[in-house]
Coordinates of C-alpha atoms in Angstrom, one line a residue:
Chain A
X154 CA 73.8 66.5 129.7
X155 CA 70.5 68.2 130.4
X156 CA 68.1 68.5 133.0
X157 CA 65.8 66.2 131.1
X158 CA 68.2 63.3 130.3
X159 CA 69.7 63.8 133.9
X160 CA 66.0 63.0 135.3
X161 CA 65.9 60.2 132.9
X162 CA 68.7 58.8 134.6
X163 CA 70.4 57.2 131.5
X164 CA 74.4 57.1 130.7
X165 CA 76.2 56.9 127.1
X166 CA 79.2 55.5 125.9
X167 CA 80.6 56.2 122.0
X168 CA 81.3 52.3 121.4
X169 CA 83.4 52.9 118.2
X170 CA 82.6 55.5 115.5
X171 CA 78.8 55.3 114.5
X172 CA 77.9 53.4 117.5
X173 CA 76.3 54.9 120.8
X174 CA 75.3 52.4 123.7
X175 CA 73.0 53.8 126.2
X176 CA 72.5 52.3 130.2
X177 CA 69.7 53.4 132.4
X178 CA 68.4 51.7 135.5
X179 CA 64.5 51.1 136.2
X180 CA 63.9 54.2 138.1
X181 CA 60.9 54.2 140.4
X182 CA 59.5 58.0 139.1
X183 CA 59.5 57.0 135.7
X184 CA 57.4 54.2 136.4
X185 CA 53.4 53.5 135.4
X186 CA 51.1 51.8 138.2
X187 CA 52.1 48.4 136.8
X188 CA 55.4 48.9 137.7
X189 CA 56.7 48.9 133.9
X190 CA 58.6 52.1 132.1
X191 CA 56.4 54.9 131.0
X192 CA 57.1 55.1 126.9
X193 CA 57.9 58.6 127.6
X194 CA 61.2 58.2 128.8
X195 CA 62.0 55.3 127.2
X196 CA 61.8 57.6 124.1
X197 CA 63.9 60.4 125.5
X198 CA 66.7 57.5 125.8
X199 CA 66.2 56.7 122.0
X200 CA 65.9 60.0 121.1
X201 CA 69.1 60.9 122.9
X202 CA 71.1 58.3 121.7
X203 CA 70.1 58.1 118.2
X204 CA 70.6 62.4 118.4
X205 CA 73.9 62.1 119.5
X206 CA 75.0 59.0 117.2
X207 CA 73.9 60.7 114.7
X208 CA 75.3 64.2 116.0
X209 CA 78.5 62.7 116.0
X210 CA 78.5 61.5 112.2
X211 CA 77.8 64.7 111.4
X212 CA 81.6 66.2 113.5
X213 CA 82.9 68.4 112.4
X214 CA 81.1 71.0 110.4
X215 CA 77.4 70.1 111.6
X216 CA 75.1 68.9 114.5
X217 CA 71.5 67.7 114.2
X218 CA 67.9 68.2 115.3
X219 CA 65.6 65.1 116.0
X220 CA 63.1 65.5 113.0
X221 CA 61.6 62.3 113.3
X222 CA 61.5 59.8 115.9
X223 CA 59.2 55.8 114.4
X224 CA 59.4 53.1 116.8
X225 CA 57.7 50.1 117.8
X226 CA 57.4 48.8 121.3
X227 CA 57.6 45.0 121.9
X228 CA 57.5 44.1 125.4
X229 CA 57.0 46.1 128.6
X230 CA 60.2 47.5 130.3
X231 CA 60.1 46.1 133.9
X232 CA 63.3 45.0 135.2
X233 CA 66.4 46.7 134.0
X234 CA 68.5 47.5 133.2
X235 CA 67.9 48.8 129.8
X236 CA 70.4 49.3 127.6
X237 CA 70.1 51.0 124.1
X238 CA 72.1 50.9 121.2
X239 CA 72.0 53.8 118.6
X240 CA 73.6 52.9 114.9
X241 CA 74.3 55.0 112.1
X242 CA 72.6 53.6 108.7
X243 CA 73.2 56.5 107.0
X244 CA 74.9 59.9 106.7
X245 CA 73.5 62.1 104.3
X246 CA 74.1 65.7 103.3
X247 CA 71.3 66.7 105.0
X248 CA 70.3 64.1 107.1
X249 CA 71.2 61.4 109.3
X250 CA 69.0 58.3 110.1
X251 CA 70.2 55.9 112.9
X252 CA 68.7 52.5 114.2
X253 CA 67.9 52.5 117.5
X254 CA 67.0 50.2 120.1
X255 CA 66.7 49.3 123.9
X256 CA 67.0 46.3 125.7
X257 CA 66.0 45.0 129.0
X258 CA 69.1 43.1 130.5
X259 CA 67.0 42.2 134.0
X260 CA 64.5 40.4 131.7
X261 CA 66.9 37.9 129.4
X262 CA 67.8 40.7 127.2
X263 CA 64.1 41.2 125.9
X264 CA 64.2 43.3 122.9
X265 CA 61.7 46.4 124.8
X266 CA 61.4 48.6 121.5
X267 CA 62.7 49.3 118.4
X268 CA 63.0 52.0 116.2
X269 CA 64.7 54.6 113.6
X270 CA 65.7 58.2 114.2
X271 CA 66.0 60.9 111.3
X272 CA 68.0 64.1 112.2
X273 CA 68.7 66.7 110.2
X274 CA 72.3 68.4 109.9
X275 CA 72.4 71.9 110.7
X276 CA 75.6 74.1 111.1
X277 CA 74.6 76.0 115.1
X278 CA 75.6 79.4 115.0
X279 CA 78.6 79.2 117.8
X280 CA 79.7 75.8 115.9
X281 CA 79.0 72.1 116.9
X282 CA 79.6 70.8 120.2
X283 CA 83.3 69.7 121.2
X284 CA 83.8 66.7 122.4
X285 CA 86.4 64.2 124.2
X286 CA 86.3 61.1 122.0
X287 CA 85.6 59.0 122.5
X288 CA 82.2 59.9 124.1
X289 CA 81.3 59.1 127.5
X290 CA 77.8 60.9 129.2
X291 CA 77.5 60.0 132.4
X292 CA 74.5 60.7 134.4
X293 CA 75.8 62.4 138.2
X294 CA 72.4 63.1 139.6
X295 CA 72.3 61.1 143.3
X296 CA 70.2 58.4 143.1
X297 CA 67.6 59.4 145.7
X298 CA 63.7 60.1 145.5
X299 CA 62.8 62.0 142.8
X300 CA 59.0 63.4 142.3
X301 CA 57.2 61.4 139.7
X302 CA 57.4 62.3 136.1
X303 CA 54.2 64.0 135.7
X304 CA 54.4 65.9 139.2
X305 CA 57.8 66.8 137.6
X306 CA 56.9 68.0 134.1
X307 CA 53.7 70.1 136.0
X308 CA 51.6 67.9 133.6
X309 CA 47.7 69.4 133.7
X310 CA 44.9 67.3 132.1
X311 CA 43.2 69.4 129.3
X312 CA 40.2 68.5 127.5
X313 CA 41.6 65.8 125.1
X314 CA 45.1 65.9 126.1
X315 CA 47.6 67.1 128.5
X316 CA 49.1 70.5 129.1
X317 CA 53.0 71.9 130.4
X318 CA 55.0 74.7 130.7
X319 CA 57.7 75.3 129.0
X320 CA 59.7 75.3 132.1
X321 CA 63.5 75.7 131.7
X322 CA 64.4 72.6 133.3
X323 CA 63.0 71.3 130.0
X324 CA 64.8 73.1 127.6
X325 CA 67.8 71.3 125.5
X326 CA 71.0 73.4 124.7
X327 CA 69.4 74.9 121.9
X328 CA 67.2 77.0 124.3
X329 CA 64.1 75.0 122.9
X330 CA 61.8 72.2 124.5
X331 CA 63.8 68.7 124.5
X332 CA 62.4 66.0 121.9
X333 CA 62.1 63.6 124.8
X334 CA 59.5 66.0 126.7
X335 CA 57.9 66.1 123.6
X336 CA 57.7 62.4 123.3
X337 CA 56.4 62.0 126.8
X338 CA 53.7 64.2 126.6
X339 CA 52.8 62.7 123.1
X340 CA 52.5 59.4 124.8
X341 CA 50.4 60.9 127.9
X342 CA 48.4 63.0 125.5
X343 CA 47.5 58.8 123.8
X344 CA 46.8 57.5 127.6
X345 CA 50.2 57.0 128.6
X346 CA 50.3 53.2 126.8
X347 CA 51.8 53.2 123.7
X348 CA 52.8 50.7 121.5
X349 CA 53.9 52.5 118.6
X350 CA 54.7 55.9 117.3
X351 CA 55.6 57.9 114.5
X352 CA 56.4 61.4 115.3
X353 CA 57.2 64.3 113.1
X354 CA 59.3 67.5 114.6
X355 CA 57.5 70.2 112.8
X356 CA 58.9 73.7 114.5
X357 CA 60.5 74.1 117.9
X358 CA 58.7 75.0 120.9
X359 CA 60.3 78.2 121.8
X360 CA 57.4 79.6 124.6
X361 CA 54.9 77.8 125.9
X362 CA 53.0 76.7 127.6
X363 CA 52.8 73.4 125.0
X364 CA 49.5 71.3 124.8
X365 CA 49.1 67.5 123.1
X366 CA 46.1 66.9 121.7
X367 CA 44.7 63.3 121.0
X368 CA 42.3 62.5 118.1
X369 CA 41.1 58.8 118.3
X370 CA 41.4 57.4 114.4
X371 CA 40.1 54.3 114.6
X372 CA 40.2 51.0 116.5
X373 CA 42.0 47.6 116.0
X374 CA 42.3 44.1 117.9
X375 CA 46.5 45.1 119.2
X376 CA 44.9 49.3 120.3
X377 CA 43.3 52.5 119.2
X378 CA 45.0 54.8 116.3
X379 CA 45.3 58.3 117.3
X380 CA 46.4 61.4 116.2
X381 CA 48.2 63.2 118.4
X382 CA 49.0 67.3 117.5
X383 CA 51.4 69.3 119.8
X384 CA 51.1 73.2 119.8
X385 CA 53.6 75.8 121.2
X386 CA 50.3 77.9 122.4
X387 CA 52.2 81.4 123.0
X388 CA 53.5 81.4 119.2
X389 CA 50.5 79.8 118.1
X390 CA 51.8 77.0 115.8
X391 CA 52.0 73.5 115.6
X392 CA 54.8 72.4 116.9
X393 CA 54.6 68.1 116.3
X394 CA 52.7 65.7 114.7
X395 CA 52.1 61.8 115.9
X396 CA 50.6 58.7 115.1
X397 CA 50.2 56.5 118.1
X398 CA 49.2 53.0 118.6
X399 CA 48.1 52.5 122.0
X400 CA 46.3 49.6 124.2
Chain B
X182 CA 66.6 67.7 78.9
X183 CA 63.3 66.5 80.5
X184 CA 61.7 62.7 80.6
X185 CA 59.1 61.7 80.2
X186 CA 57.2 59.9 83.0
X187 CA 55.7 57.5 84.1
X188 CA 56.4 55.5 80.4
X189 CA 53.2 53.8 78.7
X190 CA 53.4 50.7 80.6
X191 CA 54.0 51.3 84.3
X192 CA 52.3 50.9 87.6
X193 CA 51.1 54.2 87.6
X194 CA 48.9 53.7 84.8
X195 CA 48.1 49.9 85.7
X196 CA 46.8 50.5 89.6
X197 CA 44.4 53.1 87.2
X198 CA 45.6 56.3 90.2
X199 CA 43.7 59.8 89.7
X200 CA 44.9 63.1 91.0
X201 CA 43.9 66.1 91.7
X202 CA 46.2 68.6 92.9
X203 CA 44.5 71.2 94.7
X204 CA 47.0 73.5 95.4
X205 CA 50.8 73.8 96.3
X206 CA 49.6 72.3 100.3
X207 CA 47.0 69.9 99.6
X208 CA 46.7 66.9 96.5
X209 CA 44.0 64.5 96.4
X210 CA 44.5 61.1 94.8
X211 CA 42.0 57.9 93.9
X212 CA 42.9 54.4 93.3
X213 CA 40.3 51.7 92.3
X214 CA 39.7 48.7 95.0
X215 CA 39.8 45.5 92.5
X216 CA 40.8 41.7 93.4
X217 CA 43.9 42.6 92.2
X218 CA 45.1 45.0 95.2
X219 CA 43.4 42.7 97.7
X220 CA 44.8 40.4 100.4
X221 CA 43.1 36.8 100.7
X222 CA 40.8 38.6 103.4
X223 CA 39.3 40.3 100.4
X224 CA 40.5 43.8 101.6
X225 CA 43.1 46.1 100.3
X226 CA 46.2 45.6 101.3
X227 CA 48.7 48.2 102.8
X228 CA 51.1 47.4 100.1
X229 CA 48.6 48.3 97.5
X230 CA 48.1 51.6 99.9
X231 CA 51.4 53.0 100.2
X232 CA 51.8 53.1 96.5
X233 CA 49.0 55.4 96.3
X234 CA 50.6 57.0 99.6
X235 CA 54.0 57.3 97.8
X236 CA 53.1 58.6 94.3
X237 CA 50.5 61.3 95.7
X238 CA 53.0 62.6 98.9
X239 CA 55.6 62.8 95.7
X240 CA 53.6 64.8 93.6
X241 CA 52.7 67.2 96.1
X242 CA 56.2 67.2 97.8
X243 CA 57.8 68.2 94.6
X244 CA 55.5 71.3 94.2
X245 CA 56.2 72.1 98.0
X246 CA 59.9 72.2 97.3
X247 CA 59.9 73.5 93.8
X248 CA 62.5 74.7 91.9
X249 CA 64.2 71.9 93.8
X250 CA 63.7 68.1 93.6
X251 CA 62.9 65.6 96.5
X252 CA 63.9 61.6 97.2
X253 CA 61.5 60.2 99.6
X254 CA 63.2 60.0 103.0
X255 CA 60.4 57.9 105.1
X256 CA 57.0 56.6 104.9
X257 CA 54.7 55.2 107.3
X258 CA 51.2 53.8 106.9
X259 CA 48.9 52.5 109.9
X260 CA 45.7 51.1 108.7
X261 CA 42.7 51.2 110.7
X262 CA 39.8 49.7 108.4
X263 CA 38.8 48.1 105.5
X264 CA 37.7 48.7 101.9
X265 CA 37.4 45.8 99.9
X266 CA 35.3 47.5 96.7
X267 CA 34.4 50.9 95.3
X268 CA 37.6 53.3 95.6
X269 CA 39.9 54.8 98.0
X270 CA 40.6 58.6 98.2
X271 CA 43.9 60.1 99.3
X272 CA 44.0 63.2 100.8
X273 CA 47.3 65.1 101.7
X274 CA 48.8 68.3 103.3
X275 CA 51.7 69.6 103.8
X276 CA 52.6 70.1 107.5
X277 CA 56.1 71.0 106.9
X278 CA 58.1 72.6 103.7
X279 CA 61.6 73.5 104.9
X280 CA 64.7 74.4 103.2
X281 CA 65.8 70.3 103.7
X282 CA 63.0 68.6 104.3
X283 CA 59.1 68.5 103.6
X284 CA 56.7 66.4 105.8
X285 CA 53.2 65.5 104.3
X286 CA 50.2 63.8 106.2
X287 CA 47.8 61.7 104.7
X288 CA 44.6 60.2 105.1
X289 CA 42.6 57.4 103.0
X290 CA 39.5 56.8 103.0
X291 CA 36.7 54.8 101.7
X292 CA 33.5 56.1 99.8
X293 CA 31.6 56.3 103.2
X294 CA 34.3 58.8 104.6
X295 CA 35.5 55.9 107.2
X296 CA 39.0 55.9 107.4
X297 CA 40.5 53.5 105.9
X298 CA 44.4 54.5 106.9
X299 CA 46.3 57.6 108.3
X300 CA 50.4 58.2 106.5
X301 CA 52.7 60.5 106.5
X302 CA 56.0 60.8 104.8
X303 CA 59.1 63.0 104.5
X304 CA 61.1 63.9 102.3
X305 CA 65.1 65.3 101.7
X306 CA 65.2 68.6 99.3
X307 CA 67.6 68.0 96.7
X308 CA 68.7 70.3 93.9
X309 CA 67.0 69.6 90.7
X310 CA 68.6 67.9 88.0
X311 CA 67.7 67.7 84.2
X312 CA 66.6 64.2 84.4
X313 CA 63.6 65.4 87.3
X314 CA 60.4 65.5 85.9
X315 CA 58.9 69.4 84.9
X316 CA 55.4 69.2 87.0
X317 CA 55.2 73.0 86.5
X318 CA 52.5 72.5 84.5
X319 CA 50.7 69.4 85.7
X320 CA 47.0 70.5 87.0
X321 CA 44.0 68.9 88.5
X322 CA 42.8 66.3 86.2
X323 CA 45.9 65.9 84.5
X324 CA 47.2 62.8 85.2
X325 CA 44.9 60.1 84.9
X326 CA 45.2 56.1 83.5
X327 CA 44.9 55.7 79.7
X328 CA 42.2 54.1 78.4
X329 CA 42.6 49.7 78.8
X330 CA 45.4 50.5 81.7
X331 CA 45.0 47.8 83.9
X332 CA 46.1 44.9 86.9
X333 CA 45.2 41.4 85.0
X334 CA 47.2 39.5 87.8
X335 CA 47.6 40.6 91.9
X336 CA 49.8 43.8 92.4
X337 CA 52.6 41.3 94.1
X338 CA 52.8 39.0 91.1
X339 CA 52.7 42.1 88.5
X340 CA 55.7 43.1 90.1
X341 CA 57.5 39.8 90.2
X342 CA 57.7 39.5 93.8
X343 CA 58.4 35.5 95.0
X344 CA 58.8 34.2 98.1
X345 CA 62.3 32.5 98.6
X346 CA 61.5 31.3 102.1
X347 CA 58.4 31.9 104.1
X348 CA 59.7 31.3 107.7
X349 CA 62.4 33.1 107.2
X350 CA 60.6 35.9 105.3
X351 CA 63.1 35.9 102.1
X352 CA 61.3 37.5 98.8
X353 CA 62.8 38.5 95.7
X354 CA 61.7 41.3 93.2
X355 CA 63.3 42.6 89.8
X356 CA 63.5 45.7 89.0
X357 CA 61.4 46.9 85.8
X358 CA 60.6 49.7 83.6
X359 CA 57.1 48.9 84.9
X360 CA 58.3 49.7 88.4
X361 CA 60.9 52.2 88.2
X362 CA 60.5 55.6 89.7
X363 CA 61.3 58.9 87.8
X364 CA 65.0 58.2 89.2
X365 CA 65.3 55.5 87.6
X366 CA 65.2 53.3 91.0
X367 CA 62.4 50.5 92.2
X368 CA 59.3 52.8 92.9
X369 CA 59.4 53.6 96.7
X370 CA 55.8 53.0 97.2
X371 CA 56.0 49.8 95.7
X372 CA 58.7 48.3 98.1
X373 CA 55.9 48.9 100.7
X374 CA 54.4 46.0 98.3
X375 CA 57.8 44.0 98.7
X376 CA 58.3 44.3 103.1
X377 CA 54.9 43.3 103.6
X378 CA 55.0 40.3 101.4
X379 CA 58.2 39.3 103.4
X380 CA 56.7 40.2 107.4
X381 CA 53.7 38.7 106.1
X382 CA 55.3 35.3 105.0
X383 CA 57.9 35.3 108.4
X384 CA 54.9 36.4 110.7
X385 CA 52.0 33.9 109.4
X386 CA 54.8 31.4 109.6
X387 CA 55.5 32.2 112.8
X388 CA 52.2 32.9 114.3
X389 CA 50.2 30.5 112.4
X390 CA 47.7 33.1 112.0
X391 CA 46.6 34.4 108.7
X392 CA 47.8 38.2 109.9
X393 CA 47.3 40.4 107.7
X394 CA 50.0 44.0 107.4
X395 CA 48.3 46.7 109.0
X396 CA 51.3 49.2 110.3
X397 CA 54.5 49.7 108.1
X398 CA 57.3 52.2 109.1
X399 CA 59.5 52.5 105.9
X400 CA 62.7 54.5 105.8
X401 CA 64.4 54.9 102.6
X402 CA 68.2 54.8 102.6
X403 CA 69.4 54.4 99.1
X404 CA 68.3 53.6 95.5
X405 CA 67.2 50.2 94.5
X406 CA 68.4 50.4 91.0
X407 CA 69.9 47.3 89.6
X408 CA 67.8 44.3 91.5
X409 CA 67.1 41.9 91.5
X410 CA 66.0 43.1 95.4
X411 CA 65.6 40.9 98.5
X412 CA 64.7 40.9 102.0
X413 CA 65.9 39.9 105.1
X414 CA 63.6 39.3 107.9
X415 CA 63.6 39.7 111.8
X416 CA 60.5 38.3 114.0
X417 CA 60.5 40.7 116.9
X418 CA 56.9 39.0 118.4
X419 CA 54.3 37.1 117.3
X420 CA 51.4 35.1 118.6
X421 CA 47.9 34.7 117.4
X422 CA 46.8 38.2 117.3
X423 CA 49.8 40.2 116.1
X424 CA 53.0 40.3 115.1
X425 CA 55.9 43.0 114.7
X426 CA 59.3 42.3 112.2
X427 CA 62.0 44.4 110.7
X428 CA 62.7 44.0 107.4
X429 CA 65.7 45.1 105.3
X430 CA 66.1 45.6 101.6
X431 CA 69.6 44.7 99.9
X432 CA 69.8 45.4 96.2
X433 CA 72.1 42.1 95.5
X434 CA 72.5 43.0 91.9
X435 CA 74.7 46.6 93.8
X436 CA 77.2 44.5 96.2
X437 CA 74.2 44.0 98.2
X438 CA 73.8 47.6 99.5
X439 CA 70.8 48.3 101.8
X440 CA 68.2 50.5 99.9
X441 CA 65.3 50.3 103.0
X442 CA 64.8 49.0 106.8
X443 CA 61.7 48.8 108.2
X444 CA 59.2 48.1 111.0
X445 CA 56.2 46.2 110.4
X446 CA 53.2 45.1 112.1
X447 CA 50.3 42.6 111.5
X448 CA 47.2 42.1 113.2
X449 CA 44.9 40.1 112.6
X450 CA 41.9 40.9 109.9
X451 CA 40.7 44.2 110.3
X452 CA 37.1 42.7 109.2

């Protein structure tokens, strides 16, 4: 478990083979001034569970990288808690796609988004991951105050978008910054209220520091269209690509 | 040996598309705006969109990842205004061209320059076969409708889509020479055609709004190649404004296999 899914607060259980179920309680630094989930996080969780569903269906030559992450949000996440469901819809040479989803239990089960993850199968250098199967991921950080996500990420406002380091705290085992931090500052980048997103993992983003840059493309009666481009800024490259619907 | 395509009689030719291809990172693409593309708000309709989407990210793709081949993994299409005359012009990069995947962006617009919708897709490298297409030698220019290619009746009823049950968002299609792709399968652009026929049946239903498709996210999971095709439905939300489904696409003429899932979303009129 890393730093980032740890802050997340979010636990995961292998179900039975191609299904991952995700828990997470409504955690007060991950929260927007309405009191509702920031999208952010809520993505990490999808992200993570659809990675590691899909990880798993690629056992035992190959693991995955998140290469693209579509969903749709449907309701504000307010209660909790959420629980997400990752499903394998196919298992390809190269790829893996899942169907993902979170719930909010504290709020008659309201479907809160939905969504696919793509992943593509790569064979890591040391070998996949070993497991105990089936999978169980259980968050140990003490519940306690924690600073708020922005304060945490060392988020700074940037003309058009929103800038971080690329601390280590937000690195995934690869040595590369997590999907889900990605995510988050794609949604901040937007204005921090998405609705939907389509988001393309270009290259990794190895040094930092890593800037989101928002693009308005046009306006509709449910939000604004934007483009949102993230760039690694020491190696000079794009690093992600997003469409974002947001209110 | 090397096929020909797309045959004589086929949607390329019909929806009357243009290319350009620029260069192996950049294609350009034009598709006429007639009656036969619009929606009953008189604009064109994403369906009509992510065909011309589809075919030019395909062409360019398949450059990108020559000698090898490509099947198109996802495609999403968010519109974000209206043409309802003149033509629309597709222009697409290349933001990614990896050893297993290539990722294009997209953008249509209208003869002002106003955006009309912003896609991108991705696609799986595969190792060519004989039956892939040779586009060594296609150029700018190159391919472009024959003369007397046209729609006569709306894109959805050229390709034989009908609506089994509106509530429920159930539509059929069969799968034709005039819609296969160069695999052989239902053309993937033109499902985009099928889902939004299907949300837009379930969500009108269930709104009792005239919504109109505006946001499709398409992922491709197998071949539709035997038909005829149908969808199944799911209203997420809905209420006068907008509306969000997921819609699947089982060939039932293949034991019912699922060829695409998808998320769509309608708004209403983007006049």
């Amino acid at each position: 478990m890393t730093q980032v899914t740890q802050f997340m607060r979010v636990d995961l259980t292998e179900v039975e083979p191609g299904v991952i179920h995700g828990r997470a309680d409504r955690a007060e630094h991950l929260t927007k001034p309405d009191g509702a989930m920031r999208v952010g996080p809520l993505l990490t969780m999808l992200d993570y569970a659809g990675g590691l569903c899909g990880g798993l269906a690629s056992l035992p030559d190959g693991w995955v990288v998140s290469t693209n992450l579509a969903a749709r949000f449907v309701a504000p996440a307010r209660h909790g808690p959420f629980r997400i469901e990752a499903s394998v819809l196919r298992v390809g040479r190269n790829n893996v796609v899942t169907a993902v989803a979170l719930y909010d239990e504290g709020a008659d089960d309201a479907l809160v988004a939905s969504g696919v993850l793509t992943s593509a199968v790569l064979v890591p250098e040391n070998g996949p991951p070993q497991w105990e199967r089936p999978l169980r991921l259980v968050n140990l950080t003490p519940s306690g105050p924690q600073p708020d996500l922005t304060e945490w990420l060392r988020l700074r406002a940037i003309d058009g978008g929103v800038e971080i380091p690329l601390d280590d705290r937000f690195r995934n085992p690869w040595g590369i910054l997590h999907g889900g931090v990605v995510a988050t500052i794609v949604d901040l980048a937007a204005g921090g209220n998405t609705t939907d997103v389509v988001l393309h993992f270009l290259a990794p983003n190895r040094i930092g520091p890593v800037q989101a840059i928002a693009t308005p493309v046009g306006e509709r009666s449910d939000g604004t269209v934007q483009r949102v481009e993230v760039r690694d800024i020491g190696a000079d490259r794009v690093t992600a690509v997003a469409i974002v619907t947001s209110l | 040996m090397t096929t020909a395509y797309p045959p004589p009689h086929h949607l390329l030719w019909d929806l009357r598309l243009r290319f350009a291809h620029d260069d192996d990172n950049a294609s350009r693409a034009w598709m006429p705006v007639t009656p036969e593309v619009c929606g009953d708000d008189g604009s064109v309709r994403a369906g009509a969109l992510t065909t011309l989407v589809d075919v030019i990210s395909g062409g360019l793709a398949a450059r990108a990842a020559q000698p090898n081949w490509i099947a198109t993994a996802d495609l999403t299409l968010h519109m974000t205004g209206r043409a309802a005359n003149g033509e629309v012009e597709a222009r697409a990069r290349v933001l990614r061209a990896g050893r297993t995947t290539v990722v294009l962006e997209i953008d249509v617009v209208d003869e002002r320059e106003r955006t009309v919708a912003v896609a991108t897709s991705s696609f799986a490298v595969l190792p060519r076969r004989d039956i892939n297409p040779d586009i060594s030698e296609r150029t700018a220019g190159s391919f472009a409708p024959p003369d007397g290619a046209a729609l006569r009746v709306p894109y959805a009823d050229q390709l034989g889509i009908r609506v089994l049950d509106a509530a429920a968002g159930v539509v059929e299609v069969p799968v034709t020479d005039w819609s296969r792709n160069s695999m052989g399968a239902f053309q993937g652009g033109a499902v985009g055609a099928v889902l939004e026929a299907a949300a837009e049946a379930a969500l009108r239903t269930a709104s009792n709004s005239p919504l109109v498709v505006t946001d499709l996210h398409v992922t491709y999971l197998s071949f539709g190649r035997v038909g005829p095709l149908q969808t199944r439905t799911e209203v997420l939300a809905a209420d006068a404004d907008r509306g969000v489904a997921t819609v699947a696409l089982f060939d039932t003429g293949a034991e019912m296999r699922t060829t695409t899932t998808a998320r769509v979303v309608a708004t209403r009129s983007l006049l």
